[in-house]
């Protein structure tokens, strides 16, 4: 079996290679891709290895946001400056695979795979991430929630690839929590990201592994607003039970070999409450 | 050409020392050649087509398209099996290649040999099998009465143990039904090997296995060749744990090599590995324990069902272990036990570390805790009260004649200090890197469990091992067919030879079938059996040496701890010096004391020796999310005598981790006969973060009569009671019943 491997050195060149032949497949860290090749679920005849393209490997500030190149690895997100700028993304990155996987695996690859259990997804969703796509036709921006349209399905057009992801720098608390049966290196049974937006006095909640597409718990986000005190950073505990319920209701989990739907529904609610009360301390009813 | 290596190391210092394994550094640096590293000039790659269905009739196999692919050299099916199309570890009931019926998902149907593994895989995907898909039988309980799925019927073995007075009863009874999920050996090195044909029609097989001679016996039947035409040599083994005791690719490789006239190599990928070897038997166990007010056991009633899957493998022996030790390391005068090992369309199950004792121990220890709680007696106290002692009988009527320091094992562990309270670290809590759990969500629990394991083969099996000791001018070469699977036998060979002969220039000749069988590297038996054979062979050299010197000098010498001393005491000479310039070749066969079959009431001296262990687990549980963090496992173990401390600790740490895996993580999830998680993404082994500090409270050294240097086998006991200890600790933290392992988050959180 002959497989052609092309190694472009710029994003421009990727566009060209894709426009010449749009059956060419993109290889970033290969941590999803190569598993599929090894098990013959994928047999590409031409591969574009993009992880040496400098502009995809970098991240930079852009006003109130950071723009993270698609080939930035978990290792880079997990620690260093990015970890301070987008803490929930770093917390999620730390849960991915093993050190070897985190050295190779990229944020763009996680989006490209579009697995419901992809650990970047709930964080990016809760952050309202915008994904920058590029092709020989030009560039466009799309929200992460619109890019991923189903289980392992994206709305990427022909010849289009993910160049970068833009997320806001908020300088306020963020939490990512993930349930798996093992203490590390485990695919999410459920995961949840909770992002605080002090300016709008709201929270963003992204749910992982409980829906086919990226899902925000919008009703819960809306409901809990009235129970939060942004000065004292406290939450009125009387809202917590219903908040939890609303988060669980936003999930459409399945039974599979990793867990059962009932547990997923239960645990996603628990994660929401815990994330919230880590940031907002529970005000005693009397106070 | 081969991956097998001759181990040769420098100075070591006899028995009882932590000498370093010769393969330690090569394995750490990646230089060690495993069977997957085998290669040969002109080699082809083999691949296996397996059934996707757990039960189906094969109407037709069309491989014309596959055979037409350039680079494909052979496609073989059942009709190409030269001899009997049946193999099996205990008795042959499993086709080498499925003929008209497939009985489990993963059963081999056809073989390909091709120039490249990719071509072979491509060919496999173009073999068209016309299946008539049948309804699989997947429930072990109904298998007993269901229509047979195999000519030999569905009950592989039915065993009754009827001991003492069935009408006896106690002041309290506790009852429970328990389940054990399907654990896998999950060795790191998947199955691999290479067969090299010779022009005379014979074949050499280089393979990672546990028992070369049993493989050979099964292969020659299938190939219809005499023994000397199928030679096996051990290739570097990447772990075994029982999963390599059965034949996997062995016959397939030989068939392809003999058919193509070229060396053929195979490596299973991780998915195929899970399909290509037997697993631990899933079990359903019912118990009713009767005890006196003071906590003494009066009677145990039990029913045990083991799901053997489609073929017999070692189900019969595993069931015997489950039943014979179904009352644990406790004295009880009355027992009514009934066990079934049944056939279903689930994957075949067979040997795995602990071998039947793991399943029942989980249930027994839960029952013991229930008795303790019913009578308000401390669980450790209850176990001490009932602990077996030398001279006691087990429920097969066999008297324990060797060392049985059960009480010492229990009390030394109970005395061991408890771990520190939880440290303030998110990663150290349940949920680990998932950051799920704050300290306020954590409850700590402690659990205690004790186990018994029989050592060596049982029920009248003629168990032997052969060793050759060759001395040439002060250098020593030792040959056995004993398989090194990682347990450290090669280190022990050096230690034993050096202990007896005082020589440090020792070579371990690669294990192969040019010497007699060593039996399997299983049942915690090789130190005793092959270690014993090496010891005897070395001792035979010394006897001959003394005779030779007596003939030459007319002086009789005696061996005093490695030094020859003349009768009159005037002359001394170290054995190592006396060996210089001389040559010896001593071959001996070592046997343990005979055992006997069980009679129709399950009575008889079926076992050789027993080893005991106790485990204490401390866990932190996040009950709301059902997440468990094992904080510490402490152990005491009855080891007879420690021959190499660091290797002993290695066995204990590894075994406990495997037991922890069964307690909270490891299970092959089945759905209608098909494994749902045949990969390491979803078959979850403990990571470093899941593996707690393992504290060795005490290794009890009471020499075992009949064992070389008094050493008992130590490989299996760590795996047996660690599982129930962890689950007991979770029960302690949560107050839940938890009757099934592995304990899943939903089992805790949704209760
Ligand atoms: C042992 C192991 C453990 C893992 N654990 C986790 C885990 O805990 N959590 C988790 O979320 N994931 C996990 N994964 C999955 C994987 O590591 C991640 O999804 C990773 O982010 C994929 O990135 P990659 O760079 O390796 O992508 P690749 O494998 O190279 O590519 C993945 C897919 O994305 C496409 N793609 C890549 N880059 C682009 C781009 N720029 N534009 C468009 N499409 C693109 C590829 O064509 C391919 O379809 C694990 C994988 C392994 C092997």
PDB file of N, CA, C and O and ligand atoms in Angstrom, chain A residues 25-35 42 50 56 70-71 74 95-98 101 104-110 112-113 117-120 156 160-163 178 185-187, ligand 1:
ATOM      1  N   UNK A  25      -5.719  13.904   2.947  1.00  0.00           N
ATOM      2  CA  UNK A  25      -6.173  13.983   4.336  1.00  0.00           C
ATOM      3  C   UNK A  25      -5.129  14.647   5.222  1.00  0.00           C
ATOM      4  O   UNK A  25      -3.938  14.454   5.033  1.00  0.00           O
ATOM      5  N   UNK A  26      -5.635  15.425   6.180  1.00  0.00           N
ATOM      6  CA  UNK A  26      -4.740  16.172   7.056  1.00  0.00           C
ATOM      7  C   UNK A  26      -4.319  15.334   8.251  1.00  0.00           C
ATOM      8  O   UNK A  26      -5.134  14.702   8.911  1.00  0.00           O
ATOM      9  N   UNK A  27      -3.037  15.366   8.493  1.00  0.00           N
ATOM     10  CA  UNK A  27      -2.480  14.670   9.650  1.00  0.00           C
ATOM     11  C   UNK A  27      -1.828  15.716  10.547  1.00  0.00           C
ATOM     12  O   UNK A  27      -0.925  16.426  10.113  1.00  0.00           O
ATOM     13  N   UNK A  28      -2.302  15.814  11.782  1.00  0.00           N
ATOM     14  CA  UNK A  28      -1.659  16.736  12.726  1.00  0.00           C
ATOM     15  C   UNK A  28      -0.778  15.908  13.654  1.00  0.00           C
ATOM     16  O   UNK A  28       0.262  15.414  13.227  1.00  0.00           O
ATOM     17  N   UNK A  29      -1.204  15.693  14.896  1.00  0.00           N
ATOM     18  CA  UNK A  29      -0.387  14.871  15.800  1.00  0.00           C
ATOM     19  C   UNK A  29      -0.528  13.385  15.527  1.00  0.00           C
ATOM     20  O   UNK A  29       0.256  12.565  16.002  1.00  0.00           O
ATOM     21  N   UNK A  30      -1.559  13.024  14.786  1.00  0.00           N
ATOM     22  CA  UNK A  30      -1.745  11.622  14.406  1.00  0.00           C
ATOM     23  C   UNK A  30      -2.324  10.734  15.495  1.00  0.00           C
ATOM     24  O   UNK A  30      -2.471   9.531  15.297  1.00  0.00           O
ATOM     25  N   UNK A  31      -2.688  11.302  16.630  1.00  0.00           N
ATOM     26  CA  UNK A  31      -3.105  10.436  17.740  1.00  0.00           C
ATOM     27  C   UNK A  31      -4.495   9.843  17.534  1.00  0.00           C
ATOM     28  O   UNK A  31      -4.830   8.827  18.137  1.00  0.00           O
ATOM     29  N   UNK A  32      -5.297  10.458  16.717  1.00  0.00           N
ATOM     30  CA  UNK A  32      -6.545   9.822  16.277  1.00  0.00           C
ATOM     31  C   UNK A  32      -6.339   9.162  14.914  1.00  0.00           C
ATOM     32  O   UNK A  32      -6.749   8.025  14.685  1.00  0.00           O
ATOM     33  N   UNK A  33      -5.698   9.900  14.047  1.00  0.00           N
ATOM     34  CA  UNK A  33      -5.511   9.492  12.660  1.00  0.00           C
ATOM     35  C   UNK A  33      -4.811   8.136  12.549  1.00  0.00           C
ATOM     36  O   UNK A  33      -5.276   7.228  11.856  1.00  0.00           O
ATOM     37  N   UNK A  34      -3.689   8.003  13.230  1.00  0.00           N
ATOM     38  CA  UNK A  34      -2.887   6.786  13.057  1.00  0.00           C
ATOM     39  C   UNK A  34      -3.555   5.553  13.665  1.00  0.00           C
ATOM     40  O   UNK A  34      -3.356   4.438  13.186  1.00  0.00           O
ATOM     41  N   UNK A  35      -4.351   5.770  14.708  1.00  0.00           N
ATOM     42  CA  UNK A  35      -5.093   4.644  15.272  1.00  0.00           C
ATOM     43  C   UNK A  35      -6.043   4.103  14.198  1.00  0.00           C
ATOM     44  O   UNK A  35      -6.158   2.890  13.986  1.00  0.00           O
ATOM     45  N   UNK A  42      -9.284   3.693   8.058  1.00  0.00           N
ATOM     46  CA  UNK A  42      -8.976   4.805   7.185  1.00  0.00           C
ATOM     47  C   UNK A  42      -7.769   4.364   6.375  1.00  0.00           C
ATOM     48  O   UNK A  42      -6.792   3.882   6.945  1.00  0.00           O
ATOM     49  N   UNK A  50       0.655  18.397   8.670  1.00  0.00           N
ATOM     50  CA  UNK A  50       0.624  19.857   8.837  1.00  0.00           C
ATOM     51  C   UNK A  50       1.334  20.341  10.099  1.00  0.00           C
ATOM     52  O   UNK A  50       1.453  21.532  10.330  1.00  0.00           O
ATOM     53  N   UNK A  56       0.698  27.463  12.283  1.00  0.00           N
ATOM     54  CA  UNK A  56      -0.297  26.618  12.955  1.00  0.00           C
ATOM     55  C   UNK A  56       0.183  26.164  14.338  1.00  0.00           C
ATOM     56  O   UNK A  56      -0.604  25.766  15.176  1.00  0.00           O
ATOM     57  N   UNK A  70      -3.976  25.707  15.108  1.00  0.00           N
ATOM     58  CA  UNK A  70      -4.603  24.389  15.200  1.00  0.00           C
ATOM     59  C   UNK A  70      -3.617  23.306  15.641  1.00  0.00           C
ATOM     60  O   UNK A  70      -4.012  22.297  16.212  1.00  0.00           O
ATOM     61  N   UNK A  71      -2.322  23.521  15.381  1.00  0.00           N
ATOM     62  CA  UNK A  71      -1.349  22.473  15.739  1.00  0.00           C
ATOM     63  C   UNK A  71      -0.670  22.707  17.086  1.00  0.00           C
ATOM     64  O   UNK A  71       0.362  22.098  17.379  1.00  0.00           O
ATOM     65  N   UNK A  74      -1.452  19.757  23.354  1.00  0.00           N
ATOM     66  CA  UNK A  74      -1.963  19.773  24.739  1.00  0.00           C
ATOM     67  C   UNK A  74      -0.873  20.181  25.710  1.00  0.00           C
ATOM     68  O   UNK A  74      -1.109  20.893  26.673  1.00  0.00           O
ATOM     69  N   UNK A  95      -6.090  16.415  31.228  1.00  0.00           N
ATOM     70  CA  UNK A  95      -6.783  15.122  31.350  1.00  0.00           C
ATOM     71  C   UNK A  95      -6.612  14.250  30.115  1.00  0.00           C
ATOM     72  O   UNK A  95      -7.004  13.086  30.119  1.00  0.00           O
ATOM     73  N   UNK A  96      -6.095  14.818  29.046  1.00  0.00           N
ATOM     74  CA  UNK A  96      -6.040  14.052  27.798  1.00  0.00           C
ATOM     75  C   UNK A  96      -4.902  13.038  27.854  1.00  0.00           C
ATOM     76  O   UNK A  96      -3.760  13.388  28.131  1.00  0.00           O
ATOM     77  N   UNK A  97      -5.242  11.791  27.578  1.00  0.00           N
ATOM     78  CA  UNK A  97      -4.268  10.720  27.376  1.00  0.00           C
ATOM     79  C   UNK A  97      -3.115  10.728  28.355  1.00  0.00           C
ATOM     80  O   UNK A  97      -3.259  11.019  29.537  1.00  0.00           O
ATOM     81  N   UNK A  98      -1.960  10.398  27.811  1.00  0.00           N
ATOM     82  CA  UNK A  98      -0.721  10.277  28.576  1.00  0.00           C
ATOM     83  C   UNK A  98       0.204  11.414  28.138  1.00  0.00           C
ATOM     84  O   UNK A  98      -0.076  12.100  27.161  1.00  0.00           O
ATOM     85  N   UNK A 101       0.834  11.287  24.455  1.00  0.00           N
ATOM     86  CA  UNK A 101      -0.285  11.759  23.643  1.00  0.00           C
ATOM     87  C   UNK A 101      -0.364  13.280  23.703  1.00  0.00           C
ATOM     88  O   UNK A 101      -0.605  13.952  22.696  1.00  0.00           O
ATOM     89  N   UNK A 104       1.964  15.061  21.412  1.00  0.00           N
ATOM     90  CA  UNK A 104       1.689  14.957  19.973  1.00  0.00           C
ATOM     91  C   UNK A 104       0.324  15.525  19.609  1.00  0.00           C
ATOM     92  O   UNK A 104       0.177  16.203  18.593  1.00  0.00           O
ATOM     93  N   UNK A 105      -0.680  15.258  20.435  1.00  0.00           N
ATOM     94  CA  UNK A 105      -2.060  15.601  20.090  1.00  0.00           C
ATOM     95  C   UNK A 105      -2.281  17.114  20.077  1.00  0.00           C
ATOM     96  O   UNK A 105      -1.700  17.841  20.877  1.00  0.00           O
ATOM     97  N   UNK A 106      -3.126  17.571  19.168  1.00  0.00           N
ATOM     98  CA  UNK A 106      -3.339  19.014  18.979  1.00  0.00           C
ATOM     99  C   UNK A 106      -4.797  19.393  19.185  1.00  0.00           C
ATOM    100  O   UNK A 106      -5.703  18.552  19.085  1.00  0.00           O
ATOM    101  N   UNK A 107      -4.994  20.672  19.412  1.00  0.00           N
ATOM    102  CA  UNK A 107      -6.350  21.194  19.602  1.00  0.00           C
ATOM    103  C   UNK A 107      -7.129  21.103  18.293  1.00  0.00           C
ATOM    104  O   UNK A 107      -8.305  20.747  18.279  1.00  0.00           O
ATOM    105  N   UNK A 108      -6.441  21.365  17.184  1.00  0.00           N
ATOM    106  CA  UNK A 108      -7.108  21.285  15.875  1.00  0.00           C
ATOM    107  C   UNK A 108      -7.548  19.862  15.572  1.00  0.00           C
ATOM    108  O   UNK A 108      -8.616  19.630  15.006  1.00  0.00           O
ATOM    109  N   UNK A 109      -6.721  18.900  15.966  1.00  0.00           N
ATOM    110  CA  UNK A 109      -7.058  17.496  15.749  1.00  0.00           C
ATOM    111  C   UNK A 109      -8.258  17.080  16.569  1.00  0.00           C
ATOM    112  O   UNK A 109      -9.107  16.293  16.128  1.00  0.00           O
ATOM    113  N   UNK A 110      -8.365  17.622  17.778  1.00  0.00           N
ATOM    114  CA  UNK A 110      -9.501  17.299  18.643  1.00  0.00           C
ATOM    115  C   UNK A 110     -10.800  17.806  18.008  1.00  0.00           C
ATOM    116  O   UNK A 110     -11.808  17.098  18.008  1.00  0.00           O
ATOM    117  N   UNK A 112     -11.092  18.449  14.745  1.00  0.00           N
ATOM    118  CA  UNK A 112     -11.221  17.719  13.492  1.00  0.00           C
ATOM    119  C   UNK A 112     -11.876  16.360  13.700  1.00  0.00           C
ATOM    120  O   UNK A 112     -12.708  15.922  12.905  1.00  0.00           O
ATOM    121  N   UNK A 113     -11.526  15.699  14.777  1.00  0.00           N
ATOM    122  CA  UNK A 113     -12.128  14.397  15.074  1.00  0.00           C
ATOM    123  C   UNK A 113     -13.591  14.552  15.464  1.00  0.00           C
ATOM    124  O   UNK A 113     -14.425  13.706  15.163  1.00  0.00           O
ATOM    125  N   UNK A 117     -16.760  12.993  22.954  1.00  0.00           N
ATOM    126  CA  UNK A 117     -15.945  12.895  24.164  1.00  0.00           C
ATOM    127  C   UNK A 117     -14.661  13.711  24.051  1.00  0.00           C
ATOM    128  O   UNK A 117     -13.833  13.681  24.947  1.00  0.00           O
ATOM    129  N   UNK A 118     -14.471  14.446  22.981  1.00  0.00           N
ATOM    130  CA  UNK A 118     -13.272  15.273  22.833  1.00  0.00           C
ATOM    131  C   UNK A 118     -13.226  16.295  23.966  1.00  0.00           C
ATOM    132  O   UNK A 118     -14.190  17.026  24.202  1.00  0.00           O
ATOM    133  N   UNK A 119     -12.105  16.351  24.652  1.00  0.00           N
ATOM    134  CA  UNK A 119     -12.081  17.131  25.887  1.00  0.00           C
ATOM    135  C   UNK A 119     -11.916  18.627  25.680  1.00  0.00           C
ATOM    136  O   UNK A 119     -12.170  19.410  26.593  1.00  0.00           O
ATOM    137  N   UNK A 120     -11.491  19.045  24.493  1.00  0.00           N
ATOM    138  CA  UNK A 120     -11.438  20.475  24.227  1.00  0.00           C
ATOM    139  C   UNK A 120     -12.843  21.042  23.982  1.00  0.00           C
ATOM    140  O   UNK A 120     -13.097  22.228  24.205  1.00  0.00           O
ATOM    141  N   UNK A 156     -16.881  21.343   7.803  1.00  0.00           N
ATOM    142  CA  UNK A 156     -15.742  21.765   6.992  1.00  0.00           C
ATOM    143  C   UNK A 156     -16.056  21.540   5.514  1.00  0.00           C
ATOM    144  O   UNK A 156     -16.518  20.467   5.132  1.00  0.00           O
ATOM    145  N   UNK A 160     -10.992  22.665   2.855  1.00  0.00           N
ATOM    146  CA  UNK A 160     -10.928  23.603   3.965  1.00  0.00           C
ATOM    147  C   UNK A 160     -10.241  22.945   5.164  1.00  0.00           C
ATOM    148  O   UNK A 160     -10.413  21.753   5.391  1.00  0.00           O
ATOM    149  N   UNK A 161      -9.506  23.733   5.911  1.00  0.00           N
ATOM    150  CA  UNK A 161      -8.908  23.190   7.136  1.00  0.00           C
ATOM    151  C   UNK A 161      -8.993  24.202   8.272  1.00  0.00           C
ATOM    152  O   UNK A 161      -9.276  25.377   8.053  1.00  0.00           O
ATOM    153  N   UNK A 162      -8.761  23.701   9.467  1.00  0.00           N
ATOM    154  CA  UNK A 162      -8.813  24.559  10.651  1.00  0.00           C
ATOM    155  C   UNK A 162      -7.463  25.240  10.803  1.00  0.00           C
ATOM    156  O   UNK A 162      -6.432  24.564  10.918  1.00  0.00           O
ATOM    157  N   UNK A 163      -7.492  26.567  10.796  1.00  0.00           N
ATOM    158  CA  UNK A 163      -6.231  27.287  10.953  1.00  0.00           C
ATOM    159  C   UNK A 163      -5.981  27.604  12.418  1.00  0.00           C
ATOM    160  O   UNK A 163      -4.898  27.399  12.936  1.00  0.00           O
ATOM    161  N   UNK A 178     -13.923  16.403  34.764  1.00  0.00           N
ATOM    162  CA  UNK A 178     -14.164  15.253  33.873  1.00  0.00           C
ATOM    163  C   UNK A 178     -14.276  13.973  34.690  1.00  0.00           C
ATOM    164  O   UNK A 178     -13.448  13.703  35.541  1.00  0.00           O
ATOM    165  N   UNK A 185      -5.637   9.336  31.913  1.00  0.00           N
ATOM    166  CA  UNK A 185      -5.645   8.644  30.626  1.00  0.00           C
ATOM    167  C   UNK A 185      -6.935   7.862  30.414  1.00  0.00           C
ATOM    168  O   UNK A 185      -6.934   6.645  30.279  1.00  0.00           O
ATOM    169  N   UNK A 186      -8.010   8.607  30.382  1.00  0.00           N
ATOM    170  CA  UNK A 186      -9.307   7.945  30.231  1.00  0.00           C
ATOM    171  C   UNK A 186     -10.208   8.830  29.381  1.00  0.00           C
ATOM    172  O   UNK A 186     -10.133  10.057  29.448  1.00  0.00           O
ATOM    173  N   UNK A 187     -10.996   8.183  28.542  1.00  0.00           N
ATOM    174  CA  UNK A 187     -11.953   8.921  27.727  1.00  0.00           C
ATOM    175  C   UNK A 187     -13.099   9.367  28.634  1.00  0.00           C
ATOM    176  O   UNK A 187     -13.563   8.612  29.484  1.00  0.00           O
TER     177      UNK A 187
HETATM  178  C1  LIG C   1      -3.971   6.834  24.035  1.00  0.00           C
HETATM  179  C2  LIG C   1      -4.879   7.955  23.602  1.00  0.00           C
HETATM  180  C3  LIG C   1      -5.553   8.660  24.568  1.00  0.00           C
HETATM  181  C4  LIG C   1      -6.391   9.709  24.204  1.00  0.00           C
HETATM  182  N1  LIG C   1      -7.042  10.369  25.185  1.00  0.00           N
HETATM  183  C5  LIG C   1      -7.863  11.388  24.857  1.00  0.00           C
HETATM  184  C6  LIG C   1      -8.559  12.108  25.871  1.00  0.00           C
HETATM  185  O1  LIG C   1      -8.410  11.831  27.063  1.00  0.00           O
HETATM  186  N2  LIG C   1      -9.377  13.116  25.497  1.00  0.00           N
HETATM  187  C7  LIG C   1      -9.532  13.451  24.185  1.00  0.00           C
HETATM  188  O2  LIG C   1     -10.269  14.391  23.909  1.00  0.00           O
HETATM  189  N3  LIG C   1      -8.905  12.794  23.204  1.00  0.00           N
HETATM  190  C8  LIG C   1      -8.074  11.775  23.506  1.00  0.00           C
HETATM  191  N4  LIG C   1      -7.432  11.085  22.515  1.00  0.00           N
HETATM  192  C9  LIG C   1      -7.701  11.456  21.127  1.00  0.00           C
HETATM  193  C10 LIG C   1      -6.705  12.430  20.497  1.00  0.00           C
HETATM  194  O3  LIG C   1      -5.488  12.479  21.182  1.00  0.00           O
HETATM  195  C11 LIG C   1      -7.252  13.860  20.404  1.00  0.00           C
HETATM  196  O4  LIG C   1      -8.486  13.895  19.766  1.00  0.00           O
HETATM  197  C12 LIG C   1      -6.255  14.753  19.682  1.00  0.00           C
HETATM  198  O5  LIG C   1      -6.601  16.072  19.964  1.00  0.00           O
HETATM  199  C13 LIG C   1      -6.208  14.603  18.171  1.00  0.00           C
HETATM  200  O6  LIG C   1      -5.237  15.532  17.678  1.00  0.00           O
HETATM  201  P1  LIG C   1      -4.104  15.098  16.660  1.00  0.00           P
HETATM  202  O7  LIG C   1      -3.266  16.290  16.457  1.00  0.00           O
HETATM  203  O8  LIG C   1      -3.410  13.897  17.097  1.00  0.00           O
HETATM  204  O9  LIG C   1      -5.011  14.831  15.394  1.00  0.00           O
HETATM  205  P2  LIG C   1      -4.850  13.783  14.211  1.00  0.00           P
HETATM  206  O10 LIG C   1      -4.967  12.413  14.708  1.00  0.00           O
HETATM  207  O11 LIG C   1      -3.660  14.117  13.399  1.00  0.00           O
HETATM  208  O12 LIG C   1      -6.139  14.172  13.385  1.00  0.00           O
HETATM  209  C14 LIG C   1      -7.420  13.936  13.883  1.00  0.00           C
HETATM  210  C15 LIG C   1      -8.462  14.298  12.851  1.00  0.00           C
HETATM  211  O13 LIG C   1      -8.540  15.688  12.683  1.00  0.00           O
HETATM  212  C16 LIG C   1      -8.238  16.068  11.356  1.00  0.00           C
HETATM  213  N5  LIG C   1      -7.441  17.273  11.461  1.00  0.00           N
HETATM  214  C17 LIG C   1      -6.286  17.440  12.139  1.00  0.00           C
HETATM  215  N6  LIG C   1      -5.873  18.702  12.057  1.00  0.00           N
HETATM  216  C18 LIG C   1      -6.787  19.361  11.307  1.00  0.00           C
HETATM  217  C19 LIG C   1      -6.920  20.712  10.859  1.00  0.00           C
HETATM  218  N7  LIG C   1      -6.018  21.623  11.165  1.00  0.00           N
HETATM  219  N8  LIG C   1      -7.987  21.012  10.111  1.00  0.00           N
HETATM  220  C20 LIG C   1      -8.917  20.098   9.794  1.00  0.00           C
HETATM  221  N9  LIG C   1      -8.857  18.823  10.193  1.00  0.00           N
HETATM  222  C21 LIG C   1      -7.800  18.469  10.932  1.00  0.00           C
HETATM  223  C22 LIG C   1      -7.501  14.901  10.783  1.00  0.00           C
HETATM  224  O14 LIG C   1      -7.642  14.830   9.383  1.00  0.00           O
HETATM  225  C23 LIG C   1      -8.179  13.760  11.484  1.00  0.00           C
HETATM  226  O15 LIG C   1      -9.386  13.455  10.883  1.00  0.00           O
HETATM  227  C24 LIG C   1      -6.568  10.041  22.846  1.00  0.00           C
HETATM  228  C25 LIG C   1      -5.901   9.336  21.878  1.00  0.00           C
HETATM  229  C26 LIG C   1      -5.052   8.298  22.238  1.00  0.00           C
HETATM  230  C27 LIG C   1      -4.313   7.551  21.167  1.00  0.00           C
END
